[in-house]
Short mmCIF file of C-alpha atoms and ligand atoms in Angstrom, two decimals:
data_model
loop_
_atom_site.label_atom_id
_atom_site.label_comp_id
_atom_site.label_asym_id
_atom_site.label_seq_id
_atom_site.Cartn_x
_atom_site.Cartn_y
_atom_site.Cartn_z
CA MET D 1 74.85 -122.16 130.97
CA GLN D 2 72.38 -121.49 133.73
CA LYS D 3 72.55 -125.17 134.66
CA ILE D 4 76.34 -124.95 134.97
CA ILE D 5 76.11 -121.88 137.20
CA ALA D 6 73.49 -123.58 139.39
CA ALA D 7 75.65 -126.74 139.68
CA ALA D 8 78.69 -124.61 140.62
CA ALA D 9 76.63 -122.74 143.23
CA LEU D 10 75.40 -126.04 144.66
CA ALA D 11 78.95 -127.43 144.84
CA ALA D 12 80.15 -124.24 146.59
CA ALA D 13 77.26 -124.44 149.04
CA ALA D 14 78.08 -128.07 149.76
CA LEU D 15 81.70 -127.14 150.50
CA VAL D 16 80.58 -124.38 152.91
CA GLY D 17 78.29 -126.88 154.62
CA GLN D 18 81.11 -129.44 154.90
CA ALA D 19 83.45 -126.75 156.24
CA ALA D 20 81.08 -126.03 159.09
CA GLU D 21 81.16 -129.61 160.32
CA PHE D 22 84.85 -130.22 159.51
CA PRO D 23 86.41 -132.58 160.52
CA ALA D 24 83.78 -135.27 160.37
CA LYS D 25 85.92 -138.23 159.19
CA PRO D 26 89.56 -139.34 159.27
CA ILE D 27 92.17 -137.02 157.72
CA SER D 28 94.96 -138.38 155.62
CA ILE D 29 98.44 -136.85 155.53
CA ILE D 30 100.37 -137.81 152.39
CA VAL D 31 104.07 -138.35 153.13
CA PRO D 32 106.01 -138.44 149.87
CA PHE D 33 108.68 -140.80 151.27
CA PRO D 34 108.57 -144.41 152.61
CA ALA D 35 107.63 -145.40 156.13
CA GLY D 36 110.42 -145.43 158.70
CA GLY D 37 112.30 -142.38 157.34
CA PRO D 38 112.62 -138.87 158.80
CA THR D 39 109.69 -137.29 156.96
CA ASP D 40 107.50 -140.21 157.95
CA ARG D 41 108.73 -139.89 161.57
CA VAL D 42 107.65 -136.26 161.94
CA ALA D 43 104.36 -136.94 160.12
CA ARG D 44 103.43 -139.79 162.43
CA ASP D 45 104.28 -137.78 165.54
CA LEU D 46 102.31 -134.84 164.16
CA ALA D 47 99.33 -137.06 163.25
CA GLU D 48 99.16 -138.14 166.88
CA ALA D 49 99.49 -134.59 168.20
CA LEU D 50 96.78 -133.31 165.82
CA ARG D 51 94.16 -135.78 166.97
CA LYS D 52 93.12 -133.94 170.14
CA PRO D 53 92.98 -130.44 168.62
CA LEU D 54 90.87 -131.90 165.77
CA GLY D 55 88.27 -133.17 168.19
CA GLY D 56 89.50 -136.78 168.32
CA VAL D 57 89.38 -137.40 164.59
CA ILE D 58 91.91 -139.98 163.44
CA VAL D 59 94.76 -138.67 161.34
CA VAL D 60 96.44 -141.32 159.17
CA VAL D 61 99.73 -141.19 157.27
CA ASP D 62 99.66 -142.28 153.63
CA ASN D 63 103.18 -142.99 152.28
CA VAL D 64 103.31 -142.18 148.56
CA ALA D 65 107.01 -142.50 147.86
CA GLY D 66 109.13 -142.00 144.76
CA ALA D 67 110.95 -139.46 142.61
CA GLY D 68 112.38 -137.53 145.58
CA SER D 69 108.88 -136.60 146.85
CA SER D 70 107.35 -135.36 143.57
CA ILE D 71 104.94 -138.30 143.16
CA GLY D 72 103.30 -137.90 146.56
CA SER D 73 103.29 -134.10 146.33
CA ALA D 74 101.55 -134.29 142.91
CA LYS D 75 98.94 -136.63 144.36
CA ALA D 76 98.28 -134.17 147.17
CA ALA D 77 98.03 -131.23 144.73
CA ARG D 78 95.34 -133.11 142.73
CA ALA D 79 93.36 -134.35 145.78
CA THR D 80 89.80 -133.08 146.51
CA PRO D 81 90.32 -129.75 148.32
CA ASP D 82 88.14 -130.51 151.30
CA GLY D 83 90.75 -130.68 154.09
CA TYR D 84 90.69 -134.46 154.34
CA THR D 85 93.88 -134.92 152.29
CA LEU D 86 96.97 -133.00 153.36
CA LEU D 87 100.67 -133.10 152.47
CA LEU D 88 103.62 -133.05 154.79
CA ASN D 89 106.83 -132.40 152.93
CA HIS D 90 110.26 -130.98 153.59
CA ILE D 91 112.72 -128.61 151.93
CA GLY D 92 112.04 -130.53 148.70
CA MET D 93 109.15 -128.09 148.20
CA ALA D 94 111.84 -125.44 147.66
CA THR D 95 114.45 -127.51 145.80
CA MET D 96 112.20 -129.52 143.45
CA PRO D 97 111.19 -126.51 141.33
CA THR D 98 114.83 -126.21 140.28
CA LEU D 99 115.99 -129.80 140.59
CA VAL D 100 113.14 -131.45 138.71
CA ARG D 101 112.68 -130.13 135.15
CA ASN D 102 109.10 -131.31 134.49
CA LEU D 103 107.59 -130.99 137.94
CA PRO D 104 103.87 -131.90 137.55
CA PHE D 105 102.69 -129.15 139.92
CA ASN D 106 103.51 -125.62 140.93
CA VAL D 107 104.70 -125.39 144.54
CA LEU D 108 103.51 -121.80 144.99
CA LYS D 109 100.24 -122.02 143.06
CA ASP D 110 98.82 -125.52 143.66
CA PHE D 111 98.79 -125.60 147.50
CA GLU D 112 97.33 -123.83 150.45
CA TYR D 113 99.98 -123.25 153.09
CA LEU D 114 99.14 -124.36 156.64
CA GLY D 115 102.33 -123.60 158.55
CA LEU D 116 105.90 -124.73 159.07
CA VAL D 117 106.36 -127.62 161.52
CA ASP D 118 110.02 -128.09 162.43
CA GLU D 119 113.64 -127.56 161.44
CA VAL D 120 116.12 -130.42 161.40
CA PRO D 121 119.90 -130.39 161.08
CA MET D 122 121.63 -133.07 159.03
CA THR D 123 124.47 -135.38 159.95
CA LEU D 124 127.20 -136.88 157.85
CA VAL D 125 127.19 -140.61 158.57
CA SER D 126 128.96 -143.69 157.20
CA LYS D 127 128.69 -147.46 157.16
CA PRO D 128 129.93 -148.99 160.45
CA GLY D 129 133.04 -150.61 158.93
CA LEU D 130 134.52 -147.47 157.36
CA PRO D 131 138.13 -147.08 158.58
CA ALA D 132 137.81 -143.51 159.93
CA THR D 133 136.38 -142.13 163.13
CA THR D 134 136.93 -138.40 162.86
CA TYR D 135 136.08 -135.95 160.08
CA PRO D 136 139.76 -135.31 159.16
CA GLN D 137 140.29 -139.10 158.96
CA LEU D 138 137.17 -139.36 156.77
CA VAL D 139 138.49 -136.72 154.36
CA ALA D 140 141.85 -138.55 154.19
CA TRP D 141 139.98 -141.81 153.43
CA MET D 142 137.97 -140.04 150.73
CA GLY D 143 141.21 -138.82 149.16
CA GLN D 144 142.54 -142.38 149.07
CA ASN D 145 139.31 -143.74 147.59
CA THR D 146 138.51 -141.23 144.84
CA GLY D 147 136.15 -142.76 142.27
CA ARG D 148 135.14 -145.58 144.58
CA ILE D 149 132.86 -143.83 147.07
CA ASN D 150 129.12 -144.48 147.13
CA LEU D 151 126.88 -141.80 148.61
CA GLY D 152 123.25 -142.79 149.29
CA ASN D 153 120.31 -140.44 149.01
CA ALA D 154 116.50 -140.39 148.89
CA GLY D 155 116.30 -139.44 145.20
CA VAL D 156 116.38 -136.25 143.18
CA GLY D 157 114.72 -133.47 145.12
CA SER D 158 115.38 -135.04 148.51
CA ALA D 159 117.14 -133.38 151.38
CA SER D 160 119.85 -136.04 151.44
CA GLN D 161 120.53 -135.41 147.75
CA LEU D 162 120.81 -131.67 148.34
CA CYS D 163 123.23 -132.18 151.25
CA GLY D 164 125.34 -134.71 149.28
CA LEU D 165 125.44 -132.33 146.35
CA LEU D 166 126.66 -129.45 148.52
CA LEU D 167 129.23 -131.67 150.17
CA GLN D 168 130.71 -132.82 146.85
CA THR D 169 130.84 -129.23 145.64
CA ALA D 170 132.47 -128.01 148.90
CA LEU D 171 135.01 -130.86 148.91
CA LYS D 172 135.54 -130.67 145.09
CA MET D 173 135.09 -134.38 145.02
CA ASP D 174 132.89 -136.59 142.82
CA MET D 175 131.12 -139.51 144.45
CA THR D 176 128.77 -142.10 142.95
CA THR D 177 125.29 -141.22 144.20
CA VAL D 178 122.94 -144.10 144.88
CA PRO D 179 119.28 -142.97 144.90
CA TYR D 180 116.69 -144.74 146.99
CA LYS D 181 112.97 -144.13 147.38
CA GLY D 182 113.61 -142.68 150.81
CA ALA D 183 116.09 -142.32 153.63
CA ALA D 184 114.73 -145.44 155.42
CA PRO D 185 115.85 -147.98 152.72
CA ALA D 186 119.08 -145.94 152.24
CA MET D 187 119.77 -146.23 155.99
CA THR D 188 119.22 -150.03 155.88
CA ASP D 189 121.85 -150.30 153.15
CA LEU D 190 124.25 -147.96 154.98
CA ILE D 191 124.01 -150.10 158.11
CA GLY D 192 124.56 -153.18 155.97
CA GLY D 193 127.62 -151.63 154.34
CA GLN D 194 126.20 -151.64 150.77
CA ILE D 195 126.84 -147.89 150.53
CA ASP D 196 129.59 -145.84 152.18
CA LEU D 197 128.12 -142.51 153.18
CA MET D 198 124.94 -140.51 153.59
CA CYS D 199 124.07 -137.01 154.71
CA ASP D 200 120.79 -137.52 156.48
CA GLN D 201 118.45 -135.77 158.90
CA SER D 202 119.24 -136.14 162.58
CA THR D 203 115.70 -137.44 163.10
CA ASN D 204 116.75 -140.53 161.10
CA THR D 205 120.34 -140.91 162.29
CA THR D 206 120.32 -140.17 166.05
CA ARG D 207 119.10 -143.61 167.14
CA GLN D 208 121.43 -145.38 164.72
CA ILE D 209 124.41 -143.29 166.02
CA GLU D 210 123.47 -144.12 169.63
CA ALA D 211 123.27 -147.83 168.76
CA GLN D 212 126.63 -147.56 166.93
CA LYS D 213 125.06 -148.95 163.78
CA VAL D 214 126.58 -146.09 161.78
CA LYS D 215 129.53 -143.77 162.31
CA ALA D 216 128.90 -140.02 162.57
CA PHE D 217 131.42 -137.32 161.56
CA ALA D 218 129.80 -133.88 161.52
CA VAL D 219 126.60 -131.85 161.64
CA THR D 220 125.40 -129.39 158.98
CA SER D 221 124.07 -126.76 161.42
CA ALA D 222 125.94 -123.50 162.06
CA LYS D 223 126.37 -124.46 165.75
CA ARG D 224 126.96 -127.77 167.53
CA LEU D 225 123.83 -129.48 168.77
CA ASP D 226 122.71 -130.20 172.37
CA THR D 227 121.25 -133.61 171.70
CA PRO D 228 123.35 -136.07 173.77
CA ALA D 229 124.20 -138.42 170.87
CA LEU D 230 125.21 -135.53 168.62
CA LYS D 231 126.87 -132.95 170.83
CA ALA D 232 130.41 -134.24 170.35
CA LEU D 233 130.10 -133.83 166.57
CA PRO D 234 131.83 -130.81 165.00
CA THR D 235 130.01 -128.63 162.46
CA LEU D 236 131.18 -128.82 158.85
CA GLN D 237 131.98 -125.10 159.13
CA GLU D 238 134.34 -125.79 162.04
CA MET D 239 135.95 -128.46 159.84
CA GLY D 240 136.80 -125.86 157.23
CA LEU D 241 133.76 -125.97 154.88
CA LYS D 242 133.08 -122.26 154.95
CA GLY D 243 129.43 -121.27 154.91
CA PHE D 244 128.23 -124.88 154.83
CA GLU D 245 124.84 -124.83 156.55
CA VAL D 246 121.79 -126.92 155.66
CA SER D 247 118.68 -127.02 157.77
CA ILE D 248 115.81 -129.17 156.66
CA TRP D 249 112.31 -127.99 157.44
CA HIS D 250 108.89 -129.65 157.17
CA GLY D 251 105.66 -127.91 156.36
CA LEU D 252 102.01 -128.85 156.14
CA TYR D 253 99.94 -128.16 152.98
CA ALA D 254 96.44 -128.61 151.61
CA PRO D 255 95.36 -128.70 147.93
CA LYS D 256 94.59 -125.31 146.40
CA GLY D 257 90.92 -124.39 146.79
CA THR D 258 90.39 -125.89 150.24
CA PRO D 259 87.72 -123.72 151.92
CA SER D 260 89.15 -120.97 154.08
CA ALA D 261 87.07 -122.07 157.14
CA VAL D 262 88.68 -125.53 156.88
CA LEU D 263 92.12 -124.04 156.48
CA ALA D 264 91.56 -121.88 159.59
CA LYS D 265 90.59 -124.99 161.60
CA LEU D 266 93.61 -126.90 160.36
CA ASN D 267 95.97 -124.04 161.13
CA ALA D 268 94.53 -123.69 164.66
CA ALA D 269 94.95 -127.44 165.21
CA LEU D 270 98.52 -127.31 163.93
CA ARG D 271 99.42 -124.51 166.34
CA LEU D 272 98.08 -126.53 169.25
CA ALA D 273 99.79 -129.75 168.09
CA LEU D 274 103.14 -127.95 167.98
CA LYS D 275 102.70 -127.03 171.65
CA ASP D 276 102.04 -130.63 172.66
CA PRO D 277 104.82 -131.53 175.14
CA VAL D 278 105.01 -135.13 173.87
CA PHE D 279 105.47 -133.96 170.30
CA ILE D 280 108.10 -131.38 171.37
CA GLN D 281 110.00 -133.94 173.44
CA LYS D 282 110.02 -136.52 170.60
CA GLN D 283 111.32 -133.97 168.08
CA GLU D 284 113.92 -132.39 170.37
CA GLY D 285 115.21 -135.82 171.41
CA LEU D 286 116.14 -136.37 167.77
CA GLY D 287 117.80 -132.99 167.28
CA ALA D 288 114.83 -131.20 165.64
CA ILE D 289 113.49 -127.76 166.62
CA VAL D 290 109.74 -127.26 166.66
CA VAL D 291 108.61 -124.03 165.00
CA THR D 292 107.13 -121.34 167.27
CA ASP D 293 107.66 -118.23 165.15
CA LYS D 294 105.57 -116.32 162.59
CA ARG D 295 106.07 -119.05 159.95
CA LEU D 296 103.06 -120.70 161.60
CA GLU D 297 101.04 -118.03 159.73
CA PRO D 298 100.11 -119.48 156.31
CA ALA D 299 101.17 -116.27 154.51
CA GLU D 300 104.57 -116.28 156.26
CA HIS D 301 105.01 -120.00 155.56
CA LYS D 302 104.46 -119.31 151.88
CA LYS D 303 106.82 -116.31 151.95
CA PHE D 304 109.47 -118.50 153.57
CA VAL D 305 109.11 -121.26 150.93
CA ALA D 306 109.36 -118.64 148.15
CA ALA D 307 112.55 -117.26 149.76
CA GLU D 308 113.97 -120.79 150.05
CA ILE D 309 113.25 -121.41 146.32
CA ALA D 310 115.16 -118.21 145.54
CA LYS D 311 117.98 -119.20 147.90
CA TRP D 312 118.56 -122.76 146.60
CA SER D 313 117.92 -122.20 142.89
CA PRO D 314 121.33 -120.61 142.03
CA ILE D 315 123.14 -123.15 144.23
CA ILE D 316 121.46 -126.06 142.46
CA LYS D 317 121.99 -124.50 139.02
CA ALA D 318 125.67 -124.04 139.80
CA ALA D 319 125.93 -127.72 140.69
CA GLU D 320 124.17 -128.65 137.42
CA VAL D 321 122.13 -131.59 138.68
CA TYR D 322 118.65 -132.02 137.30
CA ALA D 323 116.06 -134.72 136.83
CA ASP D 324 113.27 -135.03 134.31
N1 LIG J 1 113.66 -136.76 154.09
C1 LIG J 1 114.51 -137.73 153.49
C2 LIG J 1 115.43 -137.05 152.51
O1 LIG J 1 115.02 -136.15 151.82
C3 LIG J 1 113.73 -138.76 152.85
C4 LIG J 1 112.80 -139.50 153.72
O2 LIG J 1 112.14 -138.91 154.60
O3 LIG J 1 112.74 -140.72 153.57
O4 LIG J 1 116.54 -137.48 152.36
#
């Protein structure tokens, strides 16, 4: 018994020692979606912006995709809690607890909260050849094609799935959902015309809309956006979908048990990174809003996620879509 206590004391002392010199080697941010998608985009921009505040240490992105973000999130929850493995995930942190029946981790108990990063509106986009250019025309086309419409998403628990689900409920229309490992491969198939529609984050759609590789019909925010490529788009609320508002957020997490001195250094670095003009300009250029409010406090970030879980749970239960 004494031996066990001594070993535990030694391990704790080692962690305190490591915390003092943190960060002394590259940090890895797990992104639970494939490269090239919206979650990957913000993580890569953030990794760059974190480098200076972390004393020049390299921050790498590790894409661990699958199961709507639960595989990568589970890997992060089980990682050594030393600050060298972090997780960047989106609203899935709040929807997975209801959407995924056997989630292999507890969102509120298995992570340390480091702060919210950004908020991103979504856009309703279609394959380039779809014979509609306005939202009313799209709805008319949907009416003529009932039972034949394919709606892509990034898997159960993803933001695109949530948005598609809300859309089908609001329109009282069933579509065939086509799950991908992430929004990047779904976007490739949308551009290629293999699927008809997707509701995806503006950080993934803006460049494709500008290049006219996809058609855009509406945004999911309460107000129209300022971003040049998106400002002509109506909101879904304007188009008659009362109360339809989805905003995707991203947050940064560490495994539970990461030493508090390390968490404090990571939180301080995150705050500086979110003030980096290059980071801000990249995010805003794609319709995202960088967080500047109290949700940069770990406790407020956690409170916000808990409130989001409570907000989405009844909506998801009402739509009766689950995954095992
Ligand atoms: N964030 C996307 C979604 O949830 C997935 C991705 O980043 O690839 O739809």
